[in-house]
Amino acid sequence: MAVTIGVFDSGFGGLTVLRELLPLIPGAHYLYLGDTARLPYGSKSQATIARYAVESARFLAARGADHLVIACNTATALALDDIRAAVPIPVTGVIEPVVRVTQQRHPAANALILATTATVHSHAYRTFCELHGLHPAEKACPLLVPLIEEGWVDHPVTRDVLRIYLREALDLCKPQVVILGCTHYPLIAPLVSQTLAELGSRADVIDSARATALDVSHSFSSSPQAPTPIAHATFECYATDSVEKFARLGSQFLGQSIPKVELLDLGG
Amino acid sequence: MAVTIGVFDSGFGGLTVLRELLPLIPGAHYLYLGDTARLPYGSKSQATIARYAVESARFLAARGADHLVIACNTATALALDDIRAAVPIPVTGVIEPVVRVTQQRHPAANALILATTATVHSHAYRTFCELHGLHPAEKACPLLVPLIEEGWVDHPVTRDVLRIYLREALDLCKPQVVILGCTHYPLIAPLVSQTLAELGSRADVIDSARATALDVSHSFSSSPQAPTPIAHATFECYATDSVEKFARLGSQFLGQSIPKVELLDLGG
């Protein structure tokens, strides 16, 4: 029987994780939940974020998820322990996998983390990097999510903004590796690499979506209950706000159209 | 006895209305409430926005406000009737005053409204403009709020973004007047005028903060209980999330430092 994997984010960004997962565990069925009515989580208290994330996790577990992926940096940083305590299934967050991959490829490296203001303020990446012997520096990039949600993923303005952020960061650190610490950022990964090169940096760019997906797939391939891969993975999407917006914007993140989104009410 | 005026917004933008009010009704005492823990309102349902706004309005009325200013376009567009039904004091929203001022200065003009996506989707400006015999066109400018909140109010990137938005809008309409339909936008009013001129438009720019403040002050100067102006107006600020962030970012909107912000819990 195919495995069911629940993927949760406050919005659309986690669809970049789903996009990476689809070809990696092709036998799986995916349930994606975007808690779009209550985004952004970043400005809310830890207790509120934990309550929201636990409600979403319980919904996905009740719908039959065998494994849960928290494809949201804020929820991972602030609510991973609460989620693990609330559901009886394995839970993978988005931060540990990318830090482990970084440490394996670039042991003891200087790592520059690009993330939202909320993620930077949580210092979750910094803490995990230091635990793994990396030397982290964090740079908040608050305009990147709005620019990506505007659809300006290869746009002169986004190039300008990225150049400003990266120049400010490179003035303070000389990274061997740059971590894209937000699930929106894979859409501008090529732009990040180009801009780093223009600024004279040869840092390797690692995105948290791919690293997380690889981590989840490893946990299945090493498991005795690993599913036999079949041709196509399947997915269904749930959102707590406008399903039209989710289908439209989400398809950019998923890299394919989203034929159907079900509206979900998780309460205020 | 001095009049007490409550000013409410989901965040910081409404401080541009307070900034305009301070010199206009100098005898008044102001209570400003930013419901920062629950912003942005734009992505939420009408019922949720009305519930949030009514809670905030009741708090300000209970604290002694004699008059309430809804300095938030989304709450005005979606919850003004609910707020008026919930509190026993006069309530001024941010949309009607600017449309009235526009109609007085430029009767039957083509009016271009710049606003957030949520405000544009509500079509509240369009509806009021048509009621007043204006010919409205609406342009959603989703990147302007994040750029202003980044502090880039006179920045090349903000100029570029504004030029793109205005060029797209001017391709579709030839306005005699441009309405800044978001309480963040007064911070970039000079940039809007300059960019319009660069693009060959001589449209007059009217901001909703000033128009609303003038409207409120008129209602006091024509009132028999009008306060005798004294040298300094006073204000106190409440926020539902980080008071440090409110004081830091808010002072840019208010145009003066905010010495003290009180943390308020209005519930989830």
PDB file of N, CA and C in Angstrom, chain B residues 145-197:
ATOM      1  N   VAL B 145       3.993  48.373   0.275  1.00  0.00           N
ATOM      2  CA  VAL B 145       4.013  48.256   1.736  1.00  0.00           C
ATOM      3  C   VAL B 145       5.306  47.596   2.231  1.00  0.00           C
ATOM      4  N   PRO B 146       5.695  46.421   1.670  1.00  0.00           N
ATOM      5  CA  PRO B 146       6.967  45.839   2.124  1.00  0.00           C
ATOM      6  C   PRO B 146       8.164  46.781   1.919  1.00  0.00           C
ATOM      7  N   LEU B 147       8.205  47.515   0.800  1.00  0.00           N
ATOM      8  CA  LEU B 147       9.325  48.436   0.558  1.00  0.00           C
ATOM      9  C   LEU B 147       9.341  49.554   1.598  1.00  0.00           C
ATOM     10  N   ILE B 148       8.159  50.096   1.912  1.00  0.00           N
ATOM     11  CA  ILE B 148       8.092  51.173   2.903  1.00  0.00           C
ATOM     12  C   ILE B 148       8.463  50.634   4.286  1.00  0.00           C
ATOM     13  N   GLU B 149       7.986  49.411   4.601  1.00  0.00           N
ATOM     14  CA  GLU B 149       8.320  48.837   5.910  1.00  0.00           C
ATOM     15  C   GLU B 149       9.806  48.470   6.009  1.00  0.00           C
ATOM     16  N   GLU B 150      10.471  48.282   4.865  1.00  0.00           N
ATOM     17  CA  GLU B 150      11.929  48.074   4.857  1.00  0.00           C
ATOM     18  C   GLU B 150      12.656  49.397   5.072  1.00  0.00           C
ATOM     19  N   GLY B 151      11.911  50.517   5.044  1.00  0.00           N
ATOM     20  CA  GLY B 151      12.524  51.831   5.218  1.00  0.00           C
ATOM     21  C   GLY B 151      13.049  52.425   3.919  1.00  0.00           C
ATOM     22  N   TRP B 152      12.728  51.810   2.788  1.00  0.00           N
ATOM     23  CA  TRP B 152      13.247  52.278   1.499  1.00  0.00           C
ATOM     24  C   TRP B 152      12.292  53.315   0.896  1.00  0.00           C
ATOM     25  N   VAL B 153      12.077  54.412   1.594  1.00  0.00           N
ATOM     26  CA  VAL B 153      11.066  55.366   1.143  1.00  0.00           C
ATOM     27  C   VAL B 153      11.596  56.309   0.059  1.00  0.00           C
ATOM     28  N   ASP B 154      12.903  56.472  -0.030  1.00  0.00           N
ATOM     29  CA  ASP B 154      13.470  57.275  -1.116  1.00  0.00           C
ATOM     30  C   ASP B 154      14.662  56.501  -1.670  1.00  0.00           C
ATOM     31  N   HIS B 155      14.353  55.377  -2.300  1.00  0.00           N
ATOM     32  CA  HIS B 155      15.356  54.379  -2.663  1.00  0.00           C
ATOM     33  C   HIS B 155      15.194  54.063  -4.156  1.00  0.00           C
ATOM     34  N   PRO B 156      16.297  53.822  -4.854  1.00  0.00           N
ATOM     35  CA  PRO B 156      16.186  53.529  -6.293  1.00  0.00           C
ATOM     36  C   PRO B 156      15.256  52.356  -6.599  1.00  0.00           C
ATOM     37  N   VAL B 157      15.262  51.330  -5.749  1.00  0.00           N
ATOM     38  CA  VAL B 157      14.401  50.175  -6.009  1.00  0.00           C
ATOM     39  C   VAL B 157      12.929  50.576  -5.915  1.00  0.00           C
ATOM     40  N   THR B 158      12.601  51.395  -4.914  1.00  0.00           N
ATOM     41  CA  THR B 158      11.213  51.837  -4.771  1.00  0.00           C
ATOM     42  C   THR B 158      10.804  52.701  -5.963  1.00  0.00           C
ATOM     43  N   ARG B 159      11.727  53.549  -6.439  1.00  0.00           N
ATOM     44  CA  ARG B 159      11.461  54.332  -7.660  1.00  0.00           C
ATOM     45  C   ARG B 159      11.179  53.413  -8.846  1.00  0.00           C
ATOM     46  N   ASP B 160      11.995  52.364  -8.991  1.00  0.00           N
ATOM     47  CA  ASP B 160      11.811  51.442 -10.123  1.00  0.00           C
ATOM     48  C   ASP B 160      10.450  50.749 -10.042  1.00  0.00           C
ATOM     49  N   VAL B 161      10.109  50.274  -8.839  1.00  0.00           N
ATOM     50  CA  VAL B 161       8.837  49.557  -8.664  1.00  0.00           C
ATOM     51  C   VAL B 161       7.665  50.488  -8.948  1.00  0.00           C
ATOM     52  N   LEU B 162       7.749  51.695  -8.419  1.00  0.00           N
ATOM     53  CA  LEU B 162       6.687  52.680  -8.621  1.00  0.00           C
ATOM     54  C   LEU B 162       6.535  53.020 -10.104  1.00  0.00           C
ATOM     55  N   ARG B 163       7.670  53.153 -10.804  1.00  0.00           N
ATOM     56  CA  ARG B 163       7.625  53.460 -12.236  1.00  0.00           C
ATOM     57  C   ARG B 163       6.926  52.339 -13.000  1.00  0.00           C
ATOM     58  N   ILE B 164       7.215  51.090 -12.608  1.00  0.00           N
ATOM     59  CA  ILE B 164       6.568  49.944 -13.276  1.00  0.00           C
ATOM     60  C   ILE B 164       5.058  49.973 -13.034  1.00  0.00           C
ATOM     61  N   TYR B 165       4.657  50.137 -11.767  1.00  0.00           N
ATOM     62  CA  TYR B 165       3.220  50.157 -11.456  1.00  0.00           C
ATOM     63  C   TYR B 165       2.513  51.314 -12.166  1.00  0.00           C
ATOM     64  N   LEU B 166       3.117  52.516 -12.098  1.00  0.00           N
ATOM     65  CA  LEU B 166       2.444  53.687 -12.668  1.00  0.00           C
ATOM     66  C   LEU B 166       2.384  53.607 -14.196  1.00  0.00           C
ATOM     67  N   ARG B 167       3.456  53.071 -14.793  1.00  0.00           N
ATOM     68  CA  ARG B 167       3.431  52.935 -16.255  1.00  0.00           C
ATOM     69  C   ARG B 167       2.308  51.982 -16.674  1.00  0.00           C
ATOM     70  N   GLU B 168       2.180  50.848 -15.937  1.00  0.00           N
ATOM     71  CA  GLU B 168       1.097  49.899 -16.253  1.00  0.00           C
ATOM     72  C   GLU B 168      -0.272  50.580 -16.106  1.00  0.00           C
ATOM     73  N   ALA B 169      -0.416  51.388 -15.047  1.00  0.00           N
ATOM     74  CA  ALA B 169      -1.713  52.046 -14.806  1.00  0.00           C
ATOM     75  C   ALA B 169      -1.992  53.107 -15.878  1.00  0.00           C
ATOM     76  N   LEU B 170      -0.956  53.905 -16.224  1.00  0.00           N
ATOM     77  CA  LEU B 170      -1.153  55.002 -17.183  1.00  0.00           C
ATOM     78  C   LEU B 170      -1.390  54.485 -18.601  1.00  0.00           C
ATOM     79  N   ASP B 171      -0.996  53.233 -18.851  1.00  0.00           N
ATOM     80  CA  ASP B 171      -1.326  52.621 -20.141  1.00  0.00           C
ATOM     81  C   ASP B 171      -2.826  52.400 -20.276  1.00  0.00           C
ATOM     82  N   LEU B 172      -3.518  52.301 -19.145  1.00  0.00           N
ATOM     83  CA  LEU B 172      -4.948  51.965 -19.162  1.00  0.00           C
ATOM     84  C   LEU B 172      -5.861  53.154 -18.883  1.00  0.00           C
ATOM     85  N   CYS B 173      -5.331  54.222 -18.236  1.00  0.00           N
ATOM     86  CA  CYS B 173      -6.193  55.365 -17.917  1.00  0.00           C
ATOM     87  C   CYS B 173      -5.364  56.643 -17.900  1.00  0.00           C
ATOM     88  N   LYS B 174      -6.031  57.753 -18.094  1.00  0.00           N
ATOM     89  CA  LYS B 174      -5.351  59.059 -18.070  1.00  0.00           C
ATOM     90  C   LYS B 174      -5.940  59.860 -16.915  1.00  0.00           C
ATOM     91  N   PRO B 175      -5.419  59.672 -15.703  1.00  0.00           N
ATOM     92  CA  PRO B 175      -6.048  60.287 -14.527  1.00  0.00           C
ATOM     93  C   PRO B 175      -5.701  61.772 -14.382  1.00  0.00           C
ATOM     94  N   GLN B 176      -6.691  62.538 -13.869  1.00  0.00           N
ATOM     95  CA  GLN B 176      -6.423  63.915 -13.432  1.00  0.00           C
ATOM     96  C   GLN B 176      -6.009  63.923 -11.965  1.00  0.00           C
ATOM     97  N   VAL B 177      -6.332  62.831 -11.270  1.00  0.00           N
ATOM     98  CA  VAL B 177      -6.010  62.753  -9.853  1.00  0.00           C
ATOM     99  C   VAL B 177      -5.613  61.319  -9.500  1.00  0.00           C
ATOM    100  N   VAL B 178      -4.606  61.209  -8.618  1.00  0.00           N
ATOM    101  CA  VAL B 178      -4.162  59.904  -8.130  1.00  0.00           C
ATOM    102  C   VAL B 178      -4.413  59.859  -6.623  1.00  0.00           C
ATOM    103  N   ILE B 179      -5.190  58.879  -6.192  1.00  0.00           N
ATOM    104  CA  ILE B 179      -5.511  58.725  -4.758  1.00  0.00           C
ATOM    105  C   ILE B 179      -4.565  57.693  -4.146  1.00  0.00           C
ATOM    106  N   LEU B 180      -3.876  58.082  -3.072  1.00  0.00           N
ATOM    107  CA  LEU B 180      -3.034  57.132  -2.340  1.00  0.00           C
ATOM    108  C   LEU B 180      -3.936  56.402  -1.350  1.00  0.00           C
ATOM    109  N   GLY B 181      -4.434  55.236  -1.762  1.00  0.00           N
ATOM    110  CA  GLY B 181      -5.461  54.525  -1.009  1.00  0.00           C
ATOM    111  C   GLY B 181      -4.915  53.532  -0.008  1.00  0.00           C
ATOM    112  N   CYS B 182      -3.820  53.891   0.642  1.00  0.00           N
ATOM    113  CA  CYS B 182      -3.220  53.036   1.674  1.00  0.00           C
ATOM    114  C   CYS B 182      -2.512  53.971   2.631  1.00  0.00           C
ATOM    115  N   THR B 183      -2.672  53.750   3.923  1.00  0.00           N
ATOM    116  CA  THR B 183      -2.102  54.684   4.902  1.00  0.00           C
ATOM    117  C   THR B 183      -0.577  54.565   5.019  1.00  0.00           C
ATOM    118  N   HIS B 184       0.025  53.590   4.322  1.00  0.00           N
ATOM    119  CA  HIS B 184       1.493  53.562   4.231  1.00  0.00           C
ATOM    120  C   HIS B 184       2.013  54.592   3.209  1.00  0.00           C
ATOM    121  N   TYR B 185       1.208  54.844   2.185  1.00  0.00           N
ATOM    122  CA  TYR B 185       1.726  55.546   1.008  1.00  0.00           C
ATOM    123  C   TYR B 185       2.106  57.009   1.223  1.00  0.00           C
ATOM    124  N   PRO B 186       1.554  57.720   2.235  1.00  0.00           N
ATOM    125  CA  PRO B 186       2.012  59.110   2.402  1.00  0.00           C
ATOM    126  C   PRO B 186       3.534  59.219   2.530  1.00  0.00           C
ATOM    127  N   LEU B 187       4.197  58.170   3.013  1.00  0.00           N
ATOM    128  CA  LEU B 187       5.655  58.227   3.136  1.00  0.00           C
ATOM    129  C   LEU B 187       6.346  58.317   1.777  1.00  0.00           C
ATOM    130  N   ILE B 188       5.676  57.872   0.712  1.00  0.00           N
ATOM    131  CA  ILE B 188       6.300  57.976  -0.608  1.00  0.00           C
ATOM    132  C   ILE B 188       5.531  58.929  -1.513  1.00  0.00           C
ATOM    133  N   ALA B 189       4.721  59.825  -0.924  1.00  0.00           N
ATOM    134  CA  ALA B 189       3.940  60.772  -1.744  1.00  0.00           C
ATOM    135  C   ALA B 189       4.838  61.606  -2.661  1.00  0.00           C
ATOM    136  N   PRO B 190       5.988  62.146  -2.186  1.00  0.00           N
ATOM    137  CA  PRO B 190       6.837  62.926  -3.106  1.00  0.00           C
ATOM    138  C   PRO B 190       7.345  62.085  -4.280  1.00  0.00           C
ATOM    139  N   LEU B 191       7.671  60.826  -3.987  1.00  0.00           N
ATOM    140  CA  LEU B 191       8.150  59.917  -5.029  1.00  0.00           C
ATOM    141  C   LEU B 191       7.055  59.646  -6.060  1.00  0.00           C
ATOM    142  N   VAL B 192       5.821  59.531  -5.608  1.00  0.00           N
ATOM    143  CA  VAL B 192       4.703  59.304  -6.541  1.00  0.00           C
ATOM    144  C   VAL B 192       4.556  60.512  -7.467  1.00  0.00           C
ATOM    145  N   SER B 193       4.602  61.725  -6.896  1.00  0.00           N
ATOM    146  CA  SER B 193       4.473  62.935  -7.721  1.00  0.00           C
ATOM    147  C   SER B 193       5.605  63.027  -8.741  1.00  0.00           C
ATOM    148  N   GLN B 194       6.841  62.782  -8.278  1.00  0.00           N
ATOM    149  CA  GLN B 194       7.997  62.849  -9.181  1.00  0.00           C
ATOM    150  C   GLN B 194       7.877  61.838 -10.318  1.00  0.00           C
ATOM    151  N   THR B 195       7.476  60.615  -9.964  1.00  0.00           N
ATOM    152  CA  THR B 195       7.405  59.550 -10.968  1.00  0.00           C
ATOM    153  C   THR B 195       6.300  59.833 -11.977  1.00  0.00           C
ATOM    154  N   LEU B 196       5.161  60.345 -11.490  1.00  0.00           N
ATOM    155  CA  LEU B 196       4.091  60.731 -12.419  1.00  0.00           C
ATOM    156  C   LEU B 196       4.608  61.778 -13.399  1.00  0.00           C
ATOM    157  N   ALA B 197       5.339  62.788 -12.900  1.00  0.00           N
ATOM    158  CA  ALA B 197       5.872  63.844 -13.761  1.00  0.00           C
ATOM    159  C   ALA B 197       6.831  63.252 -14.794  1.00  0.00           C
TER     160      ALA B 197
END
